[in-house]
Tab-separated table of C-alpha atoms and ligand atoms in Angstrom:
chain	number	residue	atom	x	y	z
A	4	UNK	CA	85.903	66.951	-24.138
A	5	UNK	CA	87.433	69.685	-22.407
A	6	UNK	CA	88.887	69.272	-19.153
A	7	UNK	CA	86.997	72.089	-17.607
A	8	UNK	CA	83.770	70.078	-18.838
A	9	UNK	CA	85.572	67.141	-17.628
A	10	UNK	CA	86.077	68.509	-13.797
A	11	UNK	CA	82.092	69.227	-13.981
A	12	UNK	CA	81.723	65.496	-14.443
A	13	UNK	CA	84.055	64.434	-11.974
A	14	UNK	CA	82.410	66.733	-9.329
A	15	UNK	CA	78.716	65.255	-9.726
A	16	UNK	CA	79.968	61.927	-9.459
A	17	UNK	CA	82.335	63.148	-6.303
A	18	UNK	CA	78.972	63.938	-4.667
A	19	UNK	CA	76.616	61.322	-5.439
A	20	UNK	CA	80.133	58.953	-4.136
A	21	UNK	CA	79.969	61.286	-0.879
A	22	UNK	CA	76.388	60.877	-0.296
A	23	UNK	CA	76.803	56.639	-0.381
A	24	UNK	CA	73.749	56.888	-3.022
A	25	UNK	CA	76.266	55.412	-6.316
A	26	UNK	CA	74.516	53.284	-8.548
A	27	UNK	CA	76.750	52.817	-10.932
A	28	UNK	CA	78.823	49.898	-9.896
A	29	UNK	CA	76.048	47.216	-10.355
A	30	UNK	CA	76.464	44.085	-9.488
A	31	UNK	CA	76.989	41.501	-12.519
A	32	UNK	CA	75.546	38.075	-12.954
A	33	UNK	CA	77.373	35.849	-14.735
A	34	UNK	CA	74.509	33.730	-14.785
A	35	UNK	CA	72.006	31.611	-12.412
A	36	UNK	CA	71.818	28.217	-10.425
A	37	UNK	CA	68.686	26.541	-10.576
A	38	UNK	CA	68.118	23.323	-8.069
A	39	UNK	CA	64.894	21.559	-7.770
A	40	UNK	CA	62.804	23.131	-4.877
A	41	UNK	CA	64.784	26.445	-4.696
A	42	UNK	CA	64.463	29.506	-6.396
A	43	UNK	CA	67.035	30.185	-8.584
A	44	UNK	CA	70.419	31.342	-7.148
A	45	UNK	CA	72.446	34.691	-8.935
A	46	UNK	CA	75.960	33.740	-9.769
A	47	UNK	CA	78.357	36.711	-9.145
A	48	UNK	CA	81.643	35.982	-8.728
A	49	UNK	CA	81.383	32.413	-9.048
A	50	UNK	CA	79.021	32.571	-5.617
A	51	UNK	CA	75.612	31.640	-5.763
A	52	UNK	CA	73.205	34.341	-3.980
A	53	UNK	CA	69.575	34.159	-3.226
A	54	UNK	CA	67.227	37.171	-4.769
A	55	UNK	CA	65.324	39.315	-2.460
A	56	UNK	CA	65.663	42.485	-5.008
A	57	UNK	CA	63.615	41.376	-8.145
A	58	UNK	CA	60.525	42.707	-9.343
A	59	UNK	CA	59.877	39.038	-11.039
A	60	UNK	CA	57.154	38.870	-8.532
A	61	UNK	CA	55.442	35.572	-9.422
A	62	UNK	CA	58.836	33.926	-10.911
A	63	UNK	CA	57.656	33.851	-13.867
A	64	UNK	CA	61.034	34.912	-15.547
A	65	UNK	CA	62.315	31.429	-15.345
A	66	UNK	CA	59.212	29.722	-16.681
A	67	UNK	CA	60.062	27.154	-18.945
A	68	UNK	CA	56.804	28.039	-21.533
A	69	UNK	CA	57.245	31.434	-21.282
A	70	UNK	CA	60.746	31.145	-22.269
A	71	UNK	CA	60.301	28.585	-24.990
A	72	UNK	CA	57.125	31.460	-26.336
A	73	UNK	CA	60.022	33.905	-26.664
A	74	UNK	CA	62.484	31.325	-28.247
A	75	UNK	CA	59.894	30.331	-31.336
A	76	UNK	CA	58.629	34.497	-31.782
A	77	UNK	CA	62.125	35.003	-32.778
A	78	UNK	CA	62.306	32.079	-34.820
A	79	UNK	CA	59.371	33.487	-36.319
A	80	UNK	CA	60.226	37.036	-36.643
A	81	UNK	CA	63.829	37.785	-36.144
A	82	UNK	CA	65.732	39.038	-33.119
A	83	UNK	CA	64.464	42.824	-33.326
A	84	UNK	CA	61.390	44.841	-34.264
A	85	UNK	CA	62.850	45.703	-37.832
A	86	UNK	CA	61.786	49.451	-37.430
A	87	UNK	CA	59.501	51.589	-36.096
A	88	UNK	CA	55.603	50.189	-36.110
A	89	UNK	CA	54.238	52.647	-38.822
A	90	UNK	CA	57.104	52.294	-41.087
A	91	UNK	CA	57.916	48.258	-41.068
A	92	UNK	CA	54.660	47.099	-40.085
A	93	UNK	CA	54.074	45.881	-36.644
A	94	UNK	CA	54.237	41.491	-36.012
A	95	UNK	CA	51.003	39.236	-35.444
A	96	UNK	CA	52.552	39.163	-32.087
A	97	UNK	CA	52.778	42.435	-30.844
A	98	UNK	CA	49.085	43.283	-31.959
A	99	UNK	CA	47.720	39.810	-30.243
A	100	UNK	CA	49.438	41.438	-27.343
A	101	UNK	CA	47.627	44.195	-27.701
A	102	UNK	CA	44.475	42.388	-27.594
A	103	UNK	CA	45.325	40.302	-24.800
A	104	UNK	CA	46.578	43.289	-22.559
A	105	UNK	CA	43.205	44.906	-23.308
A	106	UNK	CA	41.121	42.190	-22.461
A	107	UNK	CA	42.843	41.156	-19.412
A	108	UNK	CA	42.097	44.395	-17.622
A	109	UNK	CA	38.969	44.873	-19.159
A	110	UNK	CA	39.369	47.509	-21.591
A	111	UNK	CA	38.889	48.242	-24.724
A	112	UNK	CA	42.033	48.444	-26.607
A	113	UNK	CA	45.986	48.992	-25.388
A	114	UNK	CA	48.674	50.366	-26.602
A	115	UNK	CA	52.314	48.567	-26.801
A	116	UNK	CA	55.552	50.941	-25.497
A	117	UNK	CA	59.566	49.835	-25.309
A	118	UNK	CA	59.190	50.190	-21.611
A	119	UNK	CA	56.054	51.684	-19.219
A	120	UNK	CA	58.744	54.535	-19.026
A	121	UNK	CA	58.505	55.294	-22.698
A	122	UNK	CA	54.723	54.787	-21.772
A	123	UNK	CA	54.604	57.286	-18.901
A	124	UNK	CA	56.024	59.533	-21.340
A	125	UNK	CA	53.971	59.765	-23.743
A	126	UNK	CA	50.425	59.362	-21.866
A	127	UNK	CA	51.243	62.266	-19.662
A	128	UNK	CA	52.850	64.236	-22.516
A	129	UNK	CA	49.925	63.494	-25.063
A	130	UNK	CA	47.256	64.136	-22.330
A	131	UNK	CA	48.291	67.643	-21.554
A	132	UNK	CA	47.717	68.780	-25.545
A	133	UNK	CA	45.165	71.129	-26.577
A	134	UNK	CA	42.176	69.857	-28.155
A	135	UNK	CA	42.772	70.600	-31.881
A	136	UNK	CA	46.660	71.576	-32.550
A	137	UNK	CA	49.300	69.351	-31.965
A	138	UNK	CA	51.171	71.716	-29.555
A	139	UNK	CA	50.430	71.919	-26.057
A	140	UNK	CA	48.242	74.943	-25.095
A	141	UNK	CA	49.166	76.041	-21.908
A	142	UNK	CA	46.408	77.704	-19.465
A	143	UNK	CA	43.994	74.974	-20.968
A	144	UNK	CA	45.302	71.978	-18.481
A	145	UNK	CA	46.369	71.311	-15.006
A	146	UNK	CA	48.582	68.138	-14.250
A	147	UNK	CA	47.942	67.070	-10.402
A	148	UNK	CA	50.854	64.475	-9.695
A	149	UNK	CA	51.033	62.603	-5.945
A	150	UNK	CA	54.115	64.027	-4.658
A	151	UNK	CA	56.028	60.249	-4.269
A	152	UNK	CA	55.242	59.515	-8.007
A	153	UNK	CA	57.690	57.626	-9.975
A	154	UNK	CA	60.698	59.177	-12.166
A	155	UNK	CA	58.928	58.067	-14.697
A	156	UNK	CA	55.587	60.555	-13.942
A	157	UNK	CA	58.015	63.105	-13.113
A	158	UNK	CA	59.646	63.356	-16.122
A	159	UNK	CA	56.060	62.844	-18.081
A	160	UNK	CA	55.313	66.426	-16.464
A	161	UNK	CA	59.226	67.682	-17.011
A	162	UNK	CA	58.950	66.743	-20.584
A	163	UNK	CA	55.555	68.537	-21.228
A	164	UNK	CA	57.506	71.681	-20.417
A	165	UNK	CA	54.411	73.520	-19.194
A	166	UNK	CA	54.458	76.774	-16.828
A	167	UNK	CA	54.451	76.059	-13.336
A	168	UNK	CA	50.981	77.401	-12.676
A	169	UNK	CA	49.662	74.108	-14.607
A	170	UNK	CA	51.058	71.777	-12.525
A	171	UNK	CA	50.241	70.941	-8.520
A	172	UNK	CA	51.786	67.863	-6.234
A	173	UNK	CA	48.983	67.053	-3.525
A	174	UNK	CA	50.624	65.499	-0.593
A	175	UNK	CA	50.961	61.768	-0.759
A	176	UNK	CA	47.994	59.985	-1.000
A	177	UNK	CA	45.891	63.267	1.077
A	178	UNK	CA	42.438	63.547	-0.832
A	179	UNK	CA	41.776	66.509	1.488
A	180	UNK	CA	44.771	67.880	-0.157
A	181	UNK	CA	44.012	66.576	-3.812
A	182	UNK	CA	39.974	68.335	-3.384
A	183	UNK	CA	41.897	71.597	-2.220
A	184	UNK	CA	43.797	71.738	-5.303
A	185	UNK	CA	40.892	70.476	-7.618
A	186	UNK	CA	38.566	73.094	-5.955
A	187	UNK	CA	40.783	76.112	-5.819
A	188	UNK	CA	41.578	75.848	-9.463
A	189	UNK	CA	37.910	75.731	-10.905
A	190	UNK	CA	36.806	77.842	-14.090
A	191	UNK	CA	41.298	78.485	-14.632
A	192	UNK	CA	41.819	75.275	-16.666
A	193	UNK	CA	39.464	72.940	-19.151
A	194	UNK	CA	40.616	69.625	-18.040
A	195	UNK	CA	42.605	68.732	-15.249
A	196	UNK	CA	44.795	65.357	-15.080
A	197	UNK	CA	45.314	63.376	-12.077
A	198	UNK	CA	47.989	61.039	-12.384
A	199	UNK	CA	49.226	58.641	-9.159
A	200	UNK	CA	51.039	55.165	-8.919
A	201	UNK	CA	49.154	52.269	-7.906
A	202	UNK	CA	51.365	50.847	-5.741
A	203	UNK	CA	54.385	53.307	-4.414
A	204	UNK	CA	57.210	51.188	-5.427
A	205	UNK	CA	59.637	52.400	-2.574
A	206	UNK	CA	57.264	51.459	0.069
A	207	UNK	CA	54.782	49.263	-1.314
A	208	UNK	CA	52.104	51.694	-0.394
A	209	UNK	CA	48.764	51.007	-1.703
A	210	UNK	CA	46.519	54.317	-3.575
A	211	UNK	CA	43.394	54.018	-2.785
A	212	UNK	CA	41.789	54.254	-6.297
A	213	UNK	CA	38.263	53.816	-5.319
A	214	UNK	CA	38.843	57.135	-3.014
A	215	UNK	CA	40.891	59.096	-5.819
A	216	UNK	CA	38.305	58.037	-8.920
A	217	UNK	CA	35.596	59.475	-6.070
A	218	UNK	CA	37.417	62.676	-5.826
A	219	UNK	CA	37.449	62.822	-9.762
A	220	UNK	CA	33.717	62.054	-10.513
A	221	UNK	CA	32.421	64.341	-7.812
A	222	UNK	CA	34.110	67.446	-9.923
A	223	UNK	CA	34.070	66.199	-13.238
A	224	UNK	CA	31.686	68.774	-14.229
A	225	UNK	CA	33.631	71.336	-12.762
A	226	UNK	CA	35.816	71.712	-15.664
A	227	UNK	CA	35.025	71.570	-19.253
A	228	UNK	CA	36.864	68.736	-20.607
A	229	UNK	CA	36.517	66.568	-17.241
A	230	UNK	CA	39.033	65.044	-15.068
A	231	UNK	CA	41.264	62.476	-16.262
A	232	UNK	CA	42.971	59.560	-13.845
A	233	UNK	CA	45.981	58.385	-14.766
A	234	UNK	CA	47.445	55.429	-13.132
A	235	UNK	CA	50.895	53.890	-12.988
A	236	UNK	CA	50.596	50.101	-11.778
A	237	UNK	CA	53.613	49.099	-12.629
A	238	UNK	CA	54.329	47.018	-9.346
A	239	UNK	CA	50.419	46.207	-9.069
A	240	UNK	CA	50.042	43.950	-11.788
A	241	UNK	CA	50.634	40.446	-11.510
A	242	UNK	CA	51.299	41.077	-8.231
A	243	UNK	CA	48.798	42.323	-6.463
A	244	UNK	CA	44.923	41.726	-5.981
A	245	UNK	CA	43.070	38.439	-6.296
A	246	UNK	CA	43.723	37.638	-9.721
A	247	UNK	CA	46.754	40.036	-10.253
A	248	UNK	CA	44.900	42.896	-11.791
A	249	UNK	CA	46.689	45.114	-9.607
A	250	UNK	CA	45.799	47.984	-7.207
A	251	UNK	CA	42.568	48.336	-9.396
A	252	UNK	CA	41.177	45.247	-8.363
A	253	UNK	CA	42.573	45.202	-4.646
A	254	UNK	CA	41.175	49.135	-4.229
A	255	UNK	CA	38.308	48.852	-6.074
A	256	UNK	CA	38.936	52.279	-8.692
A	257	UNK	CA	39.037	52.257	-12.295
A	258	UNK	CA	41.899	54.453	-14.208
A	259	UNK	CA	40.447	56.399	-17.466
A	260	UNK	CA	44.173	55.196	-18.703
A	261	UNK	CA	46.555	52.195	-16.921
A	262	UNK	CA	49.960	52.350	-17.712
A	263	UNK	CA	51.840	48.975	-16.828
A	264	UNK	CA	54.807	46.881	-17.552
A	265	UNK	CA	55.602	42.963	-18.988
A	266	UNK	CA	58.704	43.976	-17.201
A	267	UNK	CA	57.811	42.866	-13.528
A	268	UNK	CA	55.112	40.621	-12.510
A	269	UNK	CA	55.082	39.101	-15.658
A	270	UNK	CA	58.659	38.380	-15.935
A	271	UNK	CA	59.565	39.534	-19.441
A	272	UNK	CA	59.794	43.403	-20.451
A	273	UNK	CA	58.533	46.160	-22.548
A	274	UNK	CA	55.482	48.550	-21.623
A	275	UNK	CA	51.852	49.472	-22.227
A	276	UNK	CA	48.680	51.122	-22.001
A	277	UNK	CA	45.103	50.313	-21.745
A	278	UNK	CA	42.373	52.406	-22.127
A	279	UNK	CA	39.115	53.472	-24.489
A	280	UNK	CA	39.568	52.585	-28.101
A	281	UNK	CA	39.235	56.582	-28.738
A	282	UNK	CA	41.923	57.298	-26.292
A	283	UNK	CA	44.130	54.672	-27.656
A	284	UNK	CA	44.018	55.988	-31.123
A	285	UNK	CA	44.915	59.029	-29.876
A	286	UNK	CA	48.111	58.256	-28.693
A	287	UNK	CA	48.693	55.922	-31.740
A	288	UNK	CA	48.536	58.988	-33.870
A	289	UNK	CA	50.507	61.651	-31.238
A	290	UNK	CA	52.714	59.245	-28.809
A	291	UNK	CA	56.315	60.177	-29.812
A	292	UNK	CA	57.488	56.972	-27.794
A	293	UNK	CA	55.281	55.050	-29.939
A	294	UNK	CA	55.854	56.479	-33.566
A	295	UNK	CA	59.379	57.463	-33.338
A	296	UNK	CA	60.816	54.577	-31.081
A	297	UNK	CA	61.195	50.807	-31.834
A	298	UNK	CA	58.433	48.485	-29.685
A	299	UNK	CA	59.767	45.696	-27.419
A	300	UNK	CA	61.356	42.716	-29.689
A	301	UNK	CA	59.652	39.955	-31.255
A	302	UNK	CA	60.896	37.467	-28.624
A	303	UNK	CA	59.396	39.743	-25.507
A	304	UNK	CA	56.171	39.833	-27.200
A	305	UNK	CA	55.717	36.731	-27.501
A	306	UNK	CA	56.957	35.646	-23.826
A	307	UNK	CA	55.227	38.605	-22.611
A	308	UNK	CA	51.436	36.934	-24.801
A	309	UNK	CA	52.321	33.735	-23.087
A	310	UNK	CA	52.902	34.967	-19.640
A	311	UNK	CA	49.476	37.066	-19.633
A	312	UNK	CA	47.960	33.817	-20.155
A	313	UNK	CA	49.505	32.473	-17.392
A	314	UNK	CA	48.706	35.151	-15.024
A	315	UNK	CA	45.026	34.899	-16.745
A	316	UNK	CA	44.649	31.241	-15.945
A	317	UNK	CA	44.999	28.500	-12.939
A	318	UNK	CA	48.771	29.019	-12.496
A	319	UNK	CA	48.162	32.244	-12.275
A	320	UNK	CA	46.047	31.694	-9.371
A	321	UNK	CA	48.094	29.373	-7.739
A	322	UNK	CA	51.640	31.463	-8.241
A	323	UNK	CA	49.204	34.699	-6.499
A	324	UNK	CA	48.272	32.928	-3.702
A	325	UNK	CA	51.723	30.984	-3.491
A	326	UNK	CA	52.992	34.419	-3.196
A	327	UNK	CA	50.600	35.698	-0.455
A	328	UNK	CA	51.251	33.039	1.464
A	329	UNK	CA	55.025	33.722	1.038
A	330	UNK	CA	54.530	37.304	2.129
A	331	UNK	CA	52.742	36.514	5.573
A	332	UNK	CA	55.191	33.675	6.131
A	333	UNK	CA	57.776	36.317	5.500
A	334	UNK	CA	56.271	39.391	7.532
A	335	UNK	CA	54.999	37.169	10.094
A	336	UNK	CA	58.990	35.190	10.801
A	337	UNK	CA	60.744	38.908	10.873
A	338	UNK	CA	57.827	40.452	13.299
A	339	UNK	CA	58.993	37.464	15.452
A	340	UNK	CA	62.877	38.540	15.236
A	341	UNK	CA	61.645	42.073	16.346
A	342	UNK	CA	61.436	43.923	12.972
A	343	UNK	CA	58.969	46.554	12.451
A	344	UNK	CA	57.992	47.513	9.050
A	345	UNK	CA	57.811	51.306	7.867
A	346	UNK	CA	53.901	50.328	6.350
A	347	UNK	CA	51.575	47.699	6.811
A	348	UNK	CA	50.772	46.280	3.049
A	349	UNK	CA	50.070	43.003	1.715
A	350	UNK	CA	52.077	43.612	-1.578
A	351	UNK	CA	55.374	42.045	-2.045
A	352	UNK	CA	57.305	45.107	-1.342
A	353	UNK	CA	58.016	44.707	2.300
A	354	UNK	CA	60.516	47.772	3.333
A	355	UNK	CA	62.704	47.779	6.369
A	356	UNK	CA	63.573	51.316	7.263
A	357	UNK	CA	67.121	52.101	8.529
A	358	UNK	CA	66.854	55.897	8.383
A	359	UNK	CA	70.291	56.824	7.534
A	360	UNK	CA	72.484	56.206	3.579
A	361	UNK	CA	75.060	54.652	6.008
A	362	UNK	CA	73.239	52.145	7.752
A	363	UNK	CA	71.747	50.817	4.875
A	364	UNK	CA	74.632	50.622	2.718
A	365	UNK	CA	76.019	48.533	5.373
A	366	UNK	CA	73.414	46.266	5.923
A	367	UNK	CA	73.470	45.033	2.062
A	368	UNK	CA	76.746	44.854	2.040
A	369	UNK	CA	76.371	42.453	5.482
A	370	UNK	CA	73.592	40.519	3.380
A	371	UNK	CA	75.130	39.987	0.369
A	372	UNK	CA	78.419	38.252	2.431
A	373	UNK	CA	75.847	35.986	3.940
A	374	UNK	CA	74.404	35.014	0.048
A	375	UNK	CA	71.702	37.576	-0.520
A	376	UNK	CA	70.733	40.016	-2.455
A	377	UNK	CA	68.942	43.545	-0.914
A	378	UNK	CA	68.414	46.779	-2.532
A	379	UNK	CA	69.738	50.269	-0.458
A	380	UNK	CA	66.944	53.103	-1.062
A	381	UNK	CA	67.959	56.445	-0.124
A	382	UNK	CA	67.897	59.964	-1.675
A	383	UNK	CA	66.640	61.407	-3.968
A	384	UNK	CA	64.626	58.136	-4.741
A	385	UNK	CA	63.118	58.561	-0.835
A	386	UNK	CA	62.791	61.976	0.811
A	387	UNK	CA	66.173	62.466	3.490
A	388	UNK	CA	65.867	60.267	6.193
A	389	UNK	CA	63.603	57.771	4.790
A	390	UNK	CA	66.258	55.456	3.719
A	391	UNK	CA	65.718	51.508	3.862
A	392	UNK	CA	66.148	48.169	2.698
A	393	UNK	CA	63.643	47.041	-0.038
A	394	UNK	CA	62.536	43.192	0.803
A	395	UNK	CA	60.329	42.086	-2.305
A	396	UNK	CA	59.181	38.665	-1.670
A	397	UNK	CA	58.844	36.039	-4.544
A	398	UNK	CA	56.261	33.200	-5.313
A	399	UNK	CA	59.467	31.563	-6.402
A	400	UNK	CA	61.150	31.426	-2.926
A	401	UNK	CA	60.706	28.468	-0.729
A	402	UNK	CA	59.986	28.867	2.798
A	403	UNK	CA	63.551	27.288	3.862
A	404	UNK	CA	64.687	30.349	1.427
A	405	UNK	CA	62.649	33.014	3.422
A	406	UNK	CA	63.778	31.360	7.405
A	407	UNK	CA	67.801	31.803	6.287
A	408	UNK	CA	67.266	35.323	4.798
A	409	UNK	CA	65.138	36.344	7.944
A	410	UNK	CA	67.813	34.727	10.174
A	411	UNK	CA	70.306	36.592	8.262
A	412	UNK	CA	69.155	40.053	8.386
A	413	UNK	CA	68.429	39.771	12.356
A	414	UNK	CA	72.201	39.241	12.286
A	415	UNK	CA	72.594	42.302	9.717
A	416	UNK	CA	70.229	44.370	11.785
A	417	UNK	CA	72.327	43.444	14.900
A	418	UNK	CA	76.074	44.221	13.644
A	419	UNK	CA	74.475	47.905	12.192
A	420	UNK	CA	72.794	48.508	15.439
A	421	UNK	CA	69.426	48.630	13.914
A	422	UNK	CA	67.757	46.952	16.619
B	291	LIG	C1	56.080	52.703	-10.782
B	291	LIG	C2	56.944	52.424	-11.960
B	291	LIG	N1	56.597	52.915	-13.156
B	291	LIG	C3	57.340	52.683	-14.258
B	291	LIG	C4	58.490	51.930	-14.188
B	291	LIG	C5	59.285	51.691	-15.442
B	291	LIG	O1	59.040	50.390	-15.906
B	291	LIG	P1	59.843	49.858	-17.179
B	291	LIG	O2	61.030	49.132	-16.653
B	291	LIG	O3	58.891	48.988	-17.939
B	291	LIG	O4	60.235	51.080	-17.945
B	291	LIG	C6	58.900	51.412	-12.970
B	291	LIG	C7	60.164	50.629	-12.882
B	291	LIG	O5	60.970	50.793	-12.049
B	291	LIG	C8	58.114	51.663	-11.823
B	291	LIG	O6	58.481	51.188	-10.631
């Protein structure tokens, strides 16, 4: 590389250093402490340190069947995929996932991605094609994204490439503004998408799909080839609503396509979508992330089979309401040491806001001296301003783990001057 190309490099990573936003320098677990009646501990640096920062909503990461699934399905069938699905064949595995997926949100068929990014990609990118050709047709659709969408959506729309006048943000989670853009853009495109998170994973903001699937029936004849929802729930599933189907089931709105991951709530990793067997098939035949891109491995398919059973039967139930339970325990202890929270939700995400890159960098660091782990949000991931401290509460933590972490961030909070 040339050193000219070279000072280029060292300048982007001079700002994002500047700005206190780095990610770069992650922190690394050596490995984790488990002790009966505690959740398990992240060694780093030979300390033990308690997780408030993991997506592994329900715990099921640790599971000891879900674990020993994953051991035997690469016993079975080997470490890795092989190849590519339509060249190698695809495992017994991966297409009872498939299945299960499906049938656990009530669809007809799903579709099995490397990640829900990979996913994201592809729905969004195969959605905006014209009808017939296998290149997109620009004028023919409009994408209509909610403005705090994930990377993942945003780069769906980037990598479509299409001109600027097919694509609209309508303010975050504004129907008035959503019905604007819908209406103003009648008889100019056949089909319009409409593509949102479920839950907002900065926040844990809850879209309210019952609203947004309203605003899409009431002009679906307005445009030739309908309107299509899209919806990420990523963070909703296995998380979220009575039986962990996600913002779906706690909002009361059904998605024409869900994308979601095994990576979170259900503890394992690798992504998918569910939807009509027709629309399926589609992207079978046109998803680039799909044809041209290994599926998860053998070992996360079968983990991932077992822990959708899980989630599907009593323990399921129990490790939701476990973690419910844990969430008001938790909102209710730090509303008692004079927290506020930026939004009122009952999902696991529970942000506290500290407004400034500074603040909030210093507050984890505080945390993780005291044996806890917090994630710093700032910019670009949260508009300027908006920066905080992501809390995500776990079925796996015990209530003696949620009084020393509330008792620790008062003192965090007090040292920063947040309160
Ligand atoms: C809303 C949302 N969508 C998609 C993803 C990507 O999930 P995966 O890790 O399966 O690619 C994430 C993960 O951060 C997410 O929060």
């Amino acid at each position: 590389m040339k050193e000219s190309f070279k000072e280029v490099l060292r300048s982007e990573i001079g700002r994002v250093d500047a700005a206190h936003t780095a990610k770069r320098n992650e922190r690394v677990i050596e490995g984790f402490l488990f002790t009966d009646g505690n959740a398990p501990r992240a060694i780093i640096g030979g300390r033990a340190y308690a997780l408030f920062n993991s997506n592994d909503y329900l715990g099921l990461r640790f599971h000891k069947l879900i674990r020993e699934a994953g051991r035997k399905a690469e016993e079975k069938f080997g470490a890795g995929p092989g190849a590519v699905r339509f060249i190698s064949g695809t495992s017994r595995l991966h297409k009872n996932l498939e299945v299960e997926i499906a049938k656990f949100h009530g669809r007809e068929d799903a579709i099995l991605f490397s990640s829900a990014f990979a996913a994201n990609l592809a729905v969004i990118h195969c959605f905006m094609k014209g009808q017939s050709r296998d290149t997109l047709v620009s004028g023919n659709v409009l994408v209509i994204s909610d403005e705090l969408n994930h990377r993942s959506i945003i780069d769906g729309i980037r990598v479509a490439n299409l001109p600027k006048e097919n694509k609209a943000m309508f303010k975050h989670k504004d129907f008035a503004d959503l019905r604007r853009i819908i209406e103003e853009n009648k008889g100019k495109f056949a089909r319009v998408l409409v593509i949102t998170d479920g839950v907002f994973s900065m926040l844990g903001e809850v879209q309210d799909l019952y609203g947004l699937r309203s605003v899409c029936d009431e002009f679906q004849e307005e445009y030739d080839e309908g309107i299509i929802l899209i919806v990420d729930d990523c963070h909703g599933v296995a998380a979220f609503g009575e039986t962990g189907r996600g913002t779906e089931e706690a909002t009361g709105g059904r998605a024409d396509i869900l994308v979601g991951t095994f990576g979170k709530g259900f503890g394992v990793n690798g992504g998918y979508a569910v939807g009509d067997k027709l629309a399926i098939d589609y992207l079978r035949e046109s998803a680039a992330t799909y044809i041209y891109s290994n599926p998860c491995s053998p070992a996360e398919a079968g983990a991932s089979l077992f822990a959708v059973q899980i989630v599907e039967g009593l323990e399921g139930q129990s490790l939701l309401k476990r973690l419910q339970d844990n969430i008001s325990y938790f909102k209710e202890g730090v509303k008692k040491l004079g927290f506020s929270f930026v939004v009122s939700s009952t999902h696991p995400i529970q942000p506290i806001s500290t407004k400034s890159p500074e603040k909030t960098k210093a507050m984890v660091d505080l945390l993780f001296k005291e044996g806890f782990l917090v994630t710093n949000i700032n910019y670009p991931v949260v508009p300027r301003g908006q920066d905080e401290i992501r809390v995500q509460v776990s079925a796996s933590h015990t209530r003696l783990d949620i009084d020393e972490f509330a008792k620790k961030l008062k003192g965090a909070a007090l040292s920063c001057r947040l309160m």
